Amino acid sequence: MCGIFGISVGTETNLPPAVFQSAVTNLFRFSETRGKEASGLAVRAAEQIMVHKEPVSTRHLIRSDVYRRFLQNSLGQGNGRLQGPLTLIGHARLTTNGFQGINSNNQPVIKAGLVGIHNGIITNVDDLWRRFSNLRREFDVDTEVVLSLIRAFYEEKNSLEEAVRETYQVIEGTASLAILFEDLDALLLATNTGSLYSCRLDGAGSLFFASENYILRRLAETVLKDLGRPEIKQIEPGQGLIVNLNDLSLEEFSFNGRAGFKVSSLNKRSDRLKIHDPDSDDAEARRNLRRCAKCILPETMPFIEFDEQGVCNYCREYKKVEYKGPEALAAEVEPFRKNNGEPEVIVAFSGGRDSSYCLHYIFNELKLKPLAYTYDWGMVNDLARRNQARLTGKLGVEQILISADIKKKRKNIRRNVEAWLKKPDLGMVPLFMAGDKHFFYYANKLVEQTGVKLCIWAENQMERTNFKTGFCGLKAGNKKQRIYKMSLADKFRLAAYYGKEFITNPAYLNRSLFDTMSAYWSYYLINHDYIWFYDYIRWDEHLIEKTLIEEYDWETDPGTSTTWRIGDGTAAFYNYIYYTVAGLTENDTLRSNQIREGLISREEALRLVEEENRPRYGSIQEYLGLLGLDFDEAMRVINSIPKLYRK
C-alpha cells in the first residue's frame, strides 16, 4: 500500500531547518518501498497550503530542482529558524484508483477545502457517489470521496470527530488518513487498520508520523538521533488524532461506536487559507486568458493581435463563406451522370459527421450513385467504422476501404510520438497525423482505377485550424482557405521548420521518415482536383447531427459532448497537448468561425468549449495503448511542458 508521512512544528519550535529538510527527504526515501508510481507533498504555513505532486517515484522527486525550490520556498526561514506553525504531509503512491499520469489522481488530493493523503483502498467508491448524489465527483481516485464526506459531515455536525466517525461508518475498505484544512488550525490523523504511527520531540517542538513503526525508528536513529529518543506510538484501528498546529497539543478520539465519544472545540479560522495547487492554478490561468472581444480566440493563438476594442486580427480579416448553393452543386455534378448503373461519384468517407452527411445528401438529394472511399491508416477507430457501416448499410452503398499496413503505420506513429516526447514542440504535433495525408494520394489512384472522374470531399471551412502551422512560425497560412493551398514559399518554410527540428532532435530520423516525406508530398504537392461539398451546401451543425442521429442511429462518443473528430483515434491526444500547453484546441477555432458566421453567440461558444475541451482520458489511453506507449509517462512529459498562459 501507499506510504504517508509528515512533520508538524508549532509556534515555539526550535527544530533546525536543516534537520527539518533532512527529515522530509528521508521520510520520502524510507516510504518509497510502499509505492513508487507517484509522489507528492503539501506544506501548510501560516497563510497558505502549497501542494506539489508528480507521477514519478519519490527518488526522482527529491532529486529534482522543482522539489528543492518548493521545499525551500515553503519553509519560510528567518534568522536561521523555522517559522512555525508549519506542517508538511507527504505521499509515496502505489496506484490503485485512477491513473497516476492524470495528476489530479495523485496525492495529496485537494477537495472541498481539504488537502489529504490516504493509504488504503475504498471498495465502495461508486456506491458512495450514487448514495451521496449531492456531492460532485471530479477525479477517479478514491480519496476524493473520503474528503468530500468528511467535509459534508463536518458542515452538518459541526464536529470533526463526528464527521470522521460518520465517514468511517459508510466507507468500506481501508483508510489511513492525514488531512489539512483551509479553515481549521488542525491536522487530522485517523486509521481503521492501525497503519499509522506518530512520535513527538517536545524539546524541539515537533511531531512526526508515518505509515510504519520501522520508518519512524529509522528516522529517529539517523536524522533525529541528536535530538532525544522519541517514543513511537501506534494510532490504533478505529482511532483518530487531532493535532493543534499552533502548540501541537493532541486530542485522541475513537470513532468505533459512540461510547465515551468526545467532541473537541477546534479553533476555526476567520480567514480561510489559500490552497496553491499547480493543476488548479493552470486551470484558473486558462480561464483567465485574454480572449478576443468578438470571437473566443485566446492570446496564446499564434500571431494574434488585439485592437483597442479588444477585437483580434483574425476577426478583422475574416471573410464570410460564400456558399455557391445547391443549384450550383447540382449543375456541377450533372455532366457526370450515367445511365448504365455504374458508380457516378467517389465520396471521401471517414465516417465522421461531415462526410456522413455528405454521403447522405449525395445519395438522397442529388440522386447520384456513390462509391464511398475510406483510407484506414490505423487511427480510424471502431466508432467511425460502426458509423460507416450504418450509412453504407442503410443506403446500400458500396464502400471501398483502402487499408495501409496498419502495424507499420502505428509503428511509424509511435516513433514520431516517442521522438516528440524527447523534445516537445507544438509545431511538430501534426507529425503524429502524417500517416493520414496519403488519403489524397489513394483518392487520386482510385479515380484512375475506377474511371469515376467525379470526386467529392466533405471538408468545411469552419474547421480551419491554422494555429497548427502558426506554431511552426507561418503567419501567411492563417489567411488561406485551405492549408494545403499555402504559397510555395510557405511550403518551403514549413519544410525547413521540420528539417530544423529533425536536426535538433535526431530521434525523428527513424524508419518513419520516408512515410513522413511522402505524406508531405501527398498533402501539399499533388493535385487536389475535387469538389468540396461544403463550398456549395451551407454547413449546419444542428441539421447534420439531427439527420444522422434520427435517420441512421449515428453513434456519438459518451466521453465528450462534441460530435467532431470522434472517429479519429488521434484527436483526443493532440488536442490534450494543445489545451494543456496553449489553452486552446480545434474547438476554439471552430466555435470562433461560427461566431464570425453569425451561427452562434460568443456566450454559447464559451459554454461549448468549456465542455468540449475537457480531456478525453479514455480515448487518450486507447490511442497510446494502440501505439504501445506508456500513458503515465506520456502524460508526465506533456504536463511538465512550460505553459504559454503562465507568465
XYZ file of C-alpha atoms in Angstrom:
647
model
C 0.000 0.000 0.000
C 0.949 3.662 -0.196
C 3.241 5.410 2.233
C 2.031 8.501 4.080
C 4.115 10.614 6.428
C 4.524 14.109 7.791
C 6.078 16.607 10.164
C 4.421 19.330 12.186
C 6.205 22.051 14.142
C 4.463 24.547 16.414
C 4.969 28.224 17.032
C 7.629 27.545 19.690
C 9.700 25.117 17.641
C 13.471 25.104 17.745
C 13.910 22.312 15.223
C 16.812 23.341 12.960
C 15.725 23.987 9.337
C 18.430 21.621 8.085
C 17.037 18.829 10.264
C 13.507 19.534 9.012
C 14.612 19.296 5.372
C 16.672 16.189 6.032
C 13.754 14.564 7.848
C 11.411 15.254 4.938
C 13.828 13.863 2.364
C 14.489 10.743 4.428
C 10.806 10.156 5.095
C 10.348 10.194 1.317
C 13.207 7.719 0.923
C 12.062 5.400 3.695
C 8.472 5.422 2.400
C 9.363 4.608 -1.206
C 9.108 0.869 -0.569
C 5.348 1.366 -0.145
C 4.798 2.979 -3.553
C 6.942 4.134 -6.466
C 4.382 5.259 -9.045
C 3.765 8.842 -7.900
C 4.735 11.143 -5.069
C 3.770 14.471 -3.646
C 3.705 16.765 -0.649
C 1.748 19.629 0.838
C 3.139 22.318 3.119
C 0.827 24.261 5.405
C 2.313 27.525 6.603
C 0.624 30.379 8.438
C -1.277 31.772 5.462
C -1.420 29.091 2.786
C -1.227 25.429 1.834
C 1.087 24.669 -1.073
C 0.865 21.401 -2.989
C 3.309 19.729 -5.363
C 2.892 16.254 -6.867
C 4.214 14.341 -9.834
C 3.716 10.901 -11.443
C 7.273 9.904 -10.503
C 8.848 7.918 -7.687
C 9.954 9.664 -4.512
C 13.538 9.041 -5.546
C 13.074 11.093 -8.708
C 11.018 13.740 -6.944
C 13.551 14.561 -4.230
C 16.347 14.809 -6.806
C 14.522 17.439 -8.844
C 15.214 21.160 -8.753
C 11.462 21.764 -8.549
C 11.270 19.815 -5.283
C 14.228 21.629 -3.743
C 12.842 25.033 -4.690
C 9.382 24.089 -3.456
C 10.711 22.954 -0.091
C 12.956 25.971 0.389
C 10.196 28.401 -0.550
C 7.766 26.696 1.800
C 9.867 26.732 4.964
C 9.769 30.484 5.495
C 13.067 30.605 7.361
C 14.053 33.712 9.243
C 17.142 34.280 11.394
C 18.112 30.650 10.823
C 14.933 29.343 12.472
C 11.807 27.678 11.227
C 8.811 29.945 11.325
C 6.080 27.852 12.924
C 3.413 26.778 12.812
C 4.489 24.671 9.842
C 3.191 21.274 8.757
C 4.224 19.041 5.878
C 2.457 15.891 4.695
C 3.862 13.558 2.043
C 2.810 10.582 -0.027
C 4.508 7.738 -1.911
C 1.867 6.217 -4.188
C 1.091 2.663 -5.170
C -1.589 3.217 -7.804
C -4.986 1.684 -7.137
C -7.805 4.007 -8.257
C -7.014 6.380 -11.122
C -4.020 6.621 -13.456
C -1.043 8.409 -11.963
C -0.468 10.121 -15.326
C -3.576 12.199 -14.556
C -2.084 14.340 -11.824
C -5.404 15.094 -10.124
C -5.483 11.411 -9.128
C -2.161 11.704 -7.341
C -1.759 12.744 -3.742
C -2.140 14.980 -1.850
C -5.732 15.229 -3.055
C -7.449 18.613 -2.821
C -11.184 18.612 -2.303
C -13.736 20.856 -0.596
C -11.085 22.879 1.223
C -9.301 19.752 2.485
C -5.843 18.597 1.483
C -5.420 14.942 2.293
C -3.231 11.886 1.846
C -4.573 8.356 2.046
C -3.152 4.881 2.433
C -5.656 2.177 1.563
C -8.454 1.305 -0.843
C -12.110 2.337 -0.624
C -14.014 -0.561 -2.182
C -17.482 1.020 -2.426
C -16.494 4.269 -4.164
C -19.133 4.171 -6.894
C -21.874 3.246 -4.437
C -20.919 6.197 -2.226
C -21.078 8.674 -5.093
C -24.509 7.347 -6.014
C -25.717 7.363 -2.412
C -24.483 10.889 -1.720
C -25.541 12.314 -5.079
C -25.334 15.881 -3.739
C -21.542 15.532 -3.751
C -19.735 16.252 -7.031
C -17.211 13.766 -8.348
C -14.253 15.229 -10.267
C -11.493 12.610 -10.147
C -11.016 8.844 -10.333
C -9.032 8.488 -7.124
C -10.978 7.002 -4.199
C -9.550 9.517 -1.706
C -11.806 12.189 -3.184
C -14.967 10.639 -1.804
C -13.464 10.381 1.699
C -12.547 14.073 1.751
C -15.939 15.021 0.334
C -17.744 13.032 3.019
C -15.678 14.442 5.879
C -16.390 17.975 4.691
C -20.114 17.306 4.222
C -20.497 15.642 7.622
C -18.430 18.349 9.318
C -20.688 21.046 7.906
C -23.699 19.069 9.110
C -22.452 18.021 12.585
C -20.119 20.932 13.371
C -17.756 18.373 14.868
C -14.657 16.946 13.224
C -14.782 13.797 15.354
C -18.410 13.220 14.383
C -17.550 13.809 10.745
C -14.765 11.232 10.898
C -16.991 8.709 12.657
C -19.813 9.151 10.120
C -17.350 8.813 7.238
C -15.789 5.597 8.517
C -19.256 4.164 9.095
C -20.202 4.460 5.405
C -16.925 3.649 3.680
C -15.830 0.087 3.029
C -12.200 -0.900 2.735
C -9.095 0.568 4.303
C -8.220 4.162 5.083
C -5.327 5.668 6.973
C -5.560 9.421 6.578
C -3.700 12.659 7.191
C -5.700 15.786 6.382
C -5.112 19.544 6.480
C -7.912 22.120 6.378
C -8.296 25.560 4.867
C -10.464 26.670 7.801
C -9.046 24.800 10.828
C -5.668 25.069 12.512
C -5.577 21.299 12.828
C -4.041 18.161 11.384
C -6.259 15.082 11.384
C -4.712 11.619 11.619
C -7.061 8.632 11.513
C -6.932 4.944 10.611
C -9.174 1.896 10.575
C -6.236 -0.515 10.200
C -3.583 0.791 12.589
C -1.174 1.515 9.750
C -0.254 4.888 11.222
C 2.387 5.802 13.821
C 3.367 9.068 15.485
C 6.124 10.392 17.729
C 6.860 13.726 19.415
C 10.017 15.631 20.152
C 8.755 18.029 22.795
C 12.183 19.588 23.242
C 12.230 20.520 19.573
C 8.547 21.416 19.380
C 7.824 18.895 16.629
C 5.688 15.866 15.782
C 6.301 13.179 13.159
C 4.070 10.469 11.675
C 4.441 7.668 9.121
C 2.750 4.506 7.870
C 5.166 2.163 9.682
C 6.870 1.965 13.054
C 10.046 0.989 11.212
C 10.088 4.209 9.184
C 9.946 6.377 12.312
C 12.567 4.235 14.061
C 14.950 4.722 11.125
C 14.294 8.451 11.224
C 14.941 8.567 14.985
C 18.179 6.591 14.608
C 19.522 8.786 11.821
C 18.248 12.327 11.342
C 16.857 12.816 14.870
C 19.497 10.960 16.865
C 20.916 14.123 18.461
C 17.503 15.445 19.494
C 16.475 12.823 22.018
C 14.771 9.434 21.949
C 11.153 9.931 20.927
C 8.520 7.394 21.919
C 6.790 5.953 18.872
C 3.079 5.252 19.326
C 0.668 3.416 17.095
C -2.653 5.019 16.304
C -4.864 2.017 16.922
C -7.519 0.813 14.449
C -10.645 2.907 14.867
C -8.713 5.755 16.474
C -8.109 9.352 15.458
C -5.736 12.087 16.498
C -6.312 15.822 16.141
C -3.163 17.916 16.298
C -3.436 21.590 17.186
C -0.985 23.112 14.723
C -0.121 26.067 16.942
C 1.012 24.303 20.126
C 0.993 20.641 18.948
C -1.439 19.659 21.685
C -3.111 16.347 20.900
C -6.643 15.109 21.228
C -7.261 11.407 20.803
C -10.681 10.019 19.991
C -12.327 6.790 18.945
C -14.733 6.550 16.026
C -15.767 2.942 16.663
C -19.215 3.457 18.144
C -20.382 6.290 20.374
C -19.201 5.075 23.772
C -17.043 7.669 25.502
C -17.260 9.888 22.443
C -15.714 13.302 22.952
C -16.314 16.450 20.925
C -13.460 18.928 20.789
C -13.655 22.688 20.435
C -11.488 23.378 17.420
C -10.196 26.812 16.647
C -11.922 27.810 13.419
C -10.134 30.330 11.264
C -11.983 33.508 10.379
C -9.884 33.699 7.211
C -9.530 30.622 5.013
C -6.086 29.613 3.843
C -5.362 29.757 0.140
C -4.553 26.366 -1.333
C -1.925 26.571 -4.068
C -2.359 23.632 -6.424
C -0.430 23.693 -9.731
C -3.212 21.854 -11.554
C -5.980 24.187 -10.405
C -3.666 27.171 -10.921
C -3.224 26.080 -14.553
C -6.982 25.720 -14.939
C -7.506 29.189 -13.491
C -4.846 30.640 -15.788
C -6.607 29.104 -18.789
C -9.919 30.552 -17.649
C -8.306 33.986 -17.259
C -6.702 34.035 -20.696
C -7.394 37.226 -22.566
C -9.765 36.407 -25.404
C -10.990 38.345 -28.390
C -13.991 40.514 -27.581
C -15.812 39.241 -30.671
C -14.734 35.601 -31.054
C -13.158 33.429 -28.359
C -9.588 33.050 -29.621
C -7.141 33.447 -26.710
C -3.928 35.393 -26.509
C -1.941 32.171 -26.998
C -3.180 31.842 -30.601
C -0.146 32.285 -32.889
C 0.180 35.768 -34.405
C -2.935 37.090 -32.682
C -3.241 40.853 -32.177
C -5.978 42.818 -30.420
C -7.109 46.304 -31.382
C -8.261 48.993 -28.936
C -11.706 47.400 -28.773
C -10.180 44.019 -27.958
C -11.082 42.518 -31.338
C -8.479 40.188 -32.830
C -6.915 40.392 -36.284
C -8.497 37.051 -37.219
C -11.937 38.629 -36.856
C -10.927 41.831 -38.635
C -9.507 39.926 -41.607
C -12.194 37.240 -41.769
C -14.280 36.877 -44.910
C -17.552 35.044 -44.563
C -18.006 31.841 -46.505
C -19.827 32.469 -49.768
C -21.731 29.270 -50.452
C -22.336 28.529 -54.110
C -25.646 26.875 -53.325
C -27.381 23.535 -54.003
C -28.315 24.541 -57.545
C -24.677 25.176 -58.414
C -23.712 21.798 -56.945
C -26.432 20.056 -58.953
C -25.195 21.747 -62.116
C -21.584 20.844 -61.291
C -22.308 17.115 -60.982
C -24.779 16.872 -63.896
C -22.155 16.064 -66.590
C -21.019 13.042 -64.578
C -24.377 11.247 -64.507
C -24.548 7.829 -66.157
C -27.388 5.709 -67.418
C -25.699 2.314 -67.117
C -25.961 1.827 -63.351
C -22.230 2.329 -62.753
C -20.900 4.496 -59.915
C -21.015 8.207 -60.712
C -19.098 9.769 -57.850
C -16.402 8.890 -55.330
C -17.194 10.284 -51.878
C -14.331 10.641 -49.408
C -15.867 8.961 -46.362
C -14.138 8.967 -42.974
C -17.272 8.100 -41.005
C -17.187 11.495 -39.307
C -20.230 13.717 -39.159
C -19.438 15.916 -42.166
C -18.559 13.109 -44.566
C -21.518 11.058 -43.343
C -23.944 13.886 -44.072
C -22.260 14.475 -47.428
C -22.846 10.835 -48.408
C -26.462 11.092 -47.239
C -27.039 14.224 -49.320
C -25.395 12.911 -52.478
C -27.470 9.735 -52.374
C -30.814 11.227 -51.328
C -30.787 14.738 -52.785
C -28.537 14.548 -55.809
C -29.664 11.007 -56.633
C -26.151 10.023 -57.635
C -24.743 6.526 -57.268
C -21.719 6.907 -54.996
C -18.658 4.874 -54.124
C -17.758 5.579 -50.507
C -13.979 5.747 -50.243
C -12.193 5.284 -46.912
C -8.461 5.240 -46.213
C -7.665 3.438 -42.979
C -4.255 4.497 -41.752
C -4.525 2.810 -38.386
C -6.319 5.546 -36.466
C -9.850 5.171 -37.815
C -11.457 3.967 -34.594
C -14.209 1.420 -34.060
C -16.847 4.104 -33.539
C -16.088 5.518 -37.005
C -16.231 2.041 -38.541
C -19.621 1.388 -36.970
C -20.953 4.683 -38.280
C -19.595 3.887 -41.726
C -21.456 0.596 -41.609
C -24.673 2.338 -40.535
C -24.622 4.693 -43.527
C -23.457 2.318 -46.239
C -25.717 -0.471 -44.966
C -28.887 1.594 -44.929
C -28.156 3.360 -48.215
C -26.915 0.242 -49.988
C -23.716 1.997 -50.998
C -20.517 0.185 -51.900
C -17.565 1.142 -49.730
C -14.015 0.835 -50.967
C -11.698 0.770 -47.988
C -8.025 1.093 -48.752
C -6.027 -0.077 -45.779
C -2.467 0.863 -45.064
C -0.098 -1.594 -43.430
C -1.696 -0.866 -40.049
C 1.080 -2.342 -37.931
C 3.708 -0.440 -39.887
C 1.733 2.810 -39.731
C 1.270 2.534 -35.985
C 4.961 1.817 -35.529
C 5.713 4.982 -37.501
C 3.309 6.998 -35.371
C 4.903 5.551 -32.260
C 8.388 6.502 -33.464
C 7.312 10.098 -34.047
C 5.428 10.395 -30.762
C 8.426 8.961 -28.899
C 10.701 11.446 -30.663
C 8.335 14.301 -29.816
C 8.238 13.314 -26.139
C 12.033 13.650 -26.037
C 11.792 17.289 -27.189
C 8.199 18.551 -27.168
C 7.351 21.275 -29.662
C 3.833 22.404 -30.577
C 4.812 22.934 -34.201
C 5.683 19.256 -34.549
C 2.398 17.851 -33.217
C 0.867 17.466 -36.744
C 3.609 14.944 -37.469
C 1.508 12.444 -35.491
C -1.120 12.683 -38.243
C 1.275 12.492 -41.186
C 0.087 8.975 -41.985
C -3.446 10.044 -42.885
C -2.313 12.500 -45.578
C -1.999 9.626 -48.048
C -5.805 9.841 -48.152
C -5.344 12.247 -51.082
C -2.874 10.046 -52.947
C -5.109 6.987 -52.848
C -8.164 9.035 -53.796
C -6.389 10.051 -56.993
C -5.376 6.428 -57.604
C -8.977 5.329 -57.118
C -10.132 7.829 -59.731
C -7.672 6.249 -62.188
C -8.616 2.679 -61.291
C -12.395 3.089 -61.424
C -12.699 5.667 -64.163
C -15.037 7.653 -61.894
C -13.917 11.199 -62.574
C -16.093 12.990 -60.042
C -14.670 13.069 -56.518
C -16.400 14.937 -53.680
C -14.860 15.775 -50.313
C -16.578 16.998 -47.163
C -14.046 19.342 -45.558
C -15.761 22.504 -44.394
C -14.180 25.897 -43.992
C -15.456 26.357 -40.447
C -12.941 23.754 -39.296
C -9.779 25.592 -40.264
C -7.117 25.016 -37.620
C -4.421 27.437 -38.742
C -2.757 27.500 -35.341
C -1.074 24.202 -36.206
C 1.092 25.839 -38.867
C 1.133 29.011 -36.787
C 3.145 27.196 -34.134
C 5.652 26.477 -36.915
C 6.071 30.219 -37.433
C 3.899 30.507 -40.561
C 1.729 33.592 -40.487
C 0.587 33.682 -44.094
C -1.146 30.333 -43.825
C -3.646 31.840 -41.414
C -5.430 33.630 -44.257
C -5.673 30.689 -46.611
C -8.978 28.999 -47.294
C -7.277 25.629 -47.029
C -3.872 24.978 -45.502
C -2.511 22.939 -48.403
C -3.110 25.972 -50.661
C -0.408 27.988 -48.907
C 2.160 29.657 -51.125
C 5.135 27.752 -52.427
C 7.397 29.904 -50.254
C 5.439 28.948 -47.136
C 5.552 25.293 -48.097
C 9.331 25.540 -48.195
C 9.339 27.415 -44.870
C 7.266 24.644 -43.333
C 9.612 22.004 -44.715
C 12.563 23.967 -43.337
C 10.927 24.112 -39.897
C 10.514 20.359 -39.868
C 14.071 19.933 -41.131
C 15.425 22.083 -38.294
C 13.528 20.026 -35.733
C 14.810 16.804 -37.276
C 18.378 18.027 -36.933
C 17.984 19.263 -33.343
C 16.095 16.115 -32.361
C 17.735 13.170 -34.188
C 15.095 10.811 -32.769
C 12.906 11.922 -35.718
C 15.454 10.421 -38.109
C 13.905 6.984 -37.887
C 12.173 4.486 -40.160
C 9.090 6.683 -40.404
C 10.976 9.383 -42.311
C 10.000 8.171 -45.798
C 6.365 7.910 -44.743
C 6.520 11.445 -43.364
C 8.091 12.859 -46.518
C 5.597 11.123 -48.791
C 2.762 12.416 -46.587
C 4.073 15.971 -47.065
C 4.137 15.393 -50.828
C 0.631 13.906 -50.813
C -0.860 16.790 -48.840
C 0.975 19.818 -50.204
C 2.213 18.953 -53.675
C -0.085 16.556 -55.567
C -3.288 17.557 -57.335
C -6.411 18.109 -55.214
C -8.895 18.458 -58.048
C -12.041 17.681 -56.074
C -15.431 19.213 -55.473
C -15.706 20.458 -51.906
C -19.237 19.719 -50.747
C -19.419 22.437 -48.081
C -18.355 25.115 -50.554
C -21.843 24.639 -52.006
C -24.031 23.426 -49.146
C -24.248 25.585 -46.032
C -22.725 23.788 -43.063
C -25.406 23.450 -40.399
C -24.167 21.573 -37.349
C -27.600 21.001 -35.825
C -29.151 19.808 -39.087
C -26.232 17.447 -39.715
C -26.402 15.907 -36.238
C -30.209 15.679 -36.268
C -30.251 13.973 -39.671
C -27.566 11.442 -38.851
C -28.884 10.518 -35.410
C -32.548 10.312 -36.353
C -32.190 8.618 -39.734
C -29.165 6.394 -39.200
C -28.914 5.994 -35.428
C -25.471 7.547 -35.845
C -23.337 6.891 -32.787
C -21.786 9.590 -30.615
C -18.971 9.347 -28.089
C -20.211 9.211 -24.472
C -16.864 10.640 -23.347
C -17.442 14.051 -24.916
C -20.241 16.444 -25.790
C -18.859 17.202 -29.252
C -19.501 15.126 -32.368
C -16.413 16.447 -34.161
C -13.356 14.222 -34.667
C -14.836 11.459 -32.526
C -13.957 8.870 -35.172
C -10.300 9.924 -35.219
C -8.211 7.999 -32.707
C -5.553 10.738 -32.633
C -7.662 13.821 -31.938
C -8.090 13.404 -28.183
C -4.312 13.134 -27.738
C -3.192 16.107 -29.805
C -5.996 18.329 -28.511
C -4.922 17.454 -24.961
C -1.410 18.676 -25.819
C -2.641 21.960 -27.303
C -5.052 22.547 -24.427
C -2.520 21.728 -21.703
C 0.267 23.854 -23.152
C -1.534 26.638 -25.028
C -5.031 26.685 -23.525
C -6.793 26.224 -26.862
C -7.848 23.384 -29.171
C -9.515 22.907 -32.527
C -12.796 23.589 -30.752
C -11.797 27.207 -30.073
C -11.106 27.880 -33.754
C -14.278 26.103 -34.898
C -16.514 27.997 -32.486
C -14.796 31.294 -33.318
C -15.535 30.786 -37.003
C -19.148 30.019 -36.152
C -19.359 33.304 -34.250
C -17.998 35.188 -37.275
C -20.551 33.468 -39.485
C -23.345 34.508 -37.139
C -24.234 30.907 -36.300
C -23.751 31.080 -32.528
C -23.224 33.741 -29.899
C -19.943 34.325 -28.116
C -21.548 33.243 -24.825
C -22.701 29.983 -26.394
C -19.225 29.377 -27.837
C -17.578 29.855 -24.441
C -20.040 27.447 -22.868
C -19.435 24.851 -25.573
C -15.635 24.904 -25.478
C -15.564 24.692 -21.698
C -17.209 21.299 -22.049
C -15.619 20.198 -25.331
C -12.060 20.935 -24.216
C -12.298 18.607 -21.243
C -9.593 15.962 -21.608
C -10.844 12.659 -23.048
C -8.588 10.446 -20.978
C -10.229 7.203 -22.059
C -9.605 7.977 -25.736
C -6.037 9.065 -24.993
C -5.385 5.836 -23.124
C -6.781 3.822 -26.044
C -4.622 5.735 -28.536
C -1.402 5.286 -26.579
C -2.283 1.647 -25.940
C -2.571 1.016 -29.694
C 0.891 2.510 -30.110
C 2.353 0.570 -27.196
C 3.249 3.749 -25.314
C 3.029 4.275 -21.578
C 0.079 6.522 -20.719
C 1.500 7.768 -17.436
C 4.891 8.650 -18.886
C 3.349 10.499 -21.836
C 1.083 12.466 -19.500
C 4.023 13.280 -17.236
C 6.008 14.768 -20.128
C 3.071 16.759 -21.509
C 2.045 18.118 -18.126
C 5.606 19.266 -17.397
C 5.883 21.405 -20.559
C 6.018 25.139 -19.719
C 2.602 26.683 -20.259
C 2.150 29.538 -22.706
C -0.537 31.047 -20.471
C 1.566 31.102 -17.289
C 3.517 34.324 -17.211
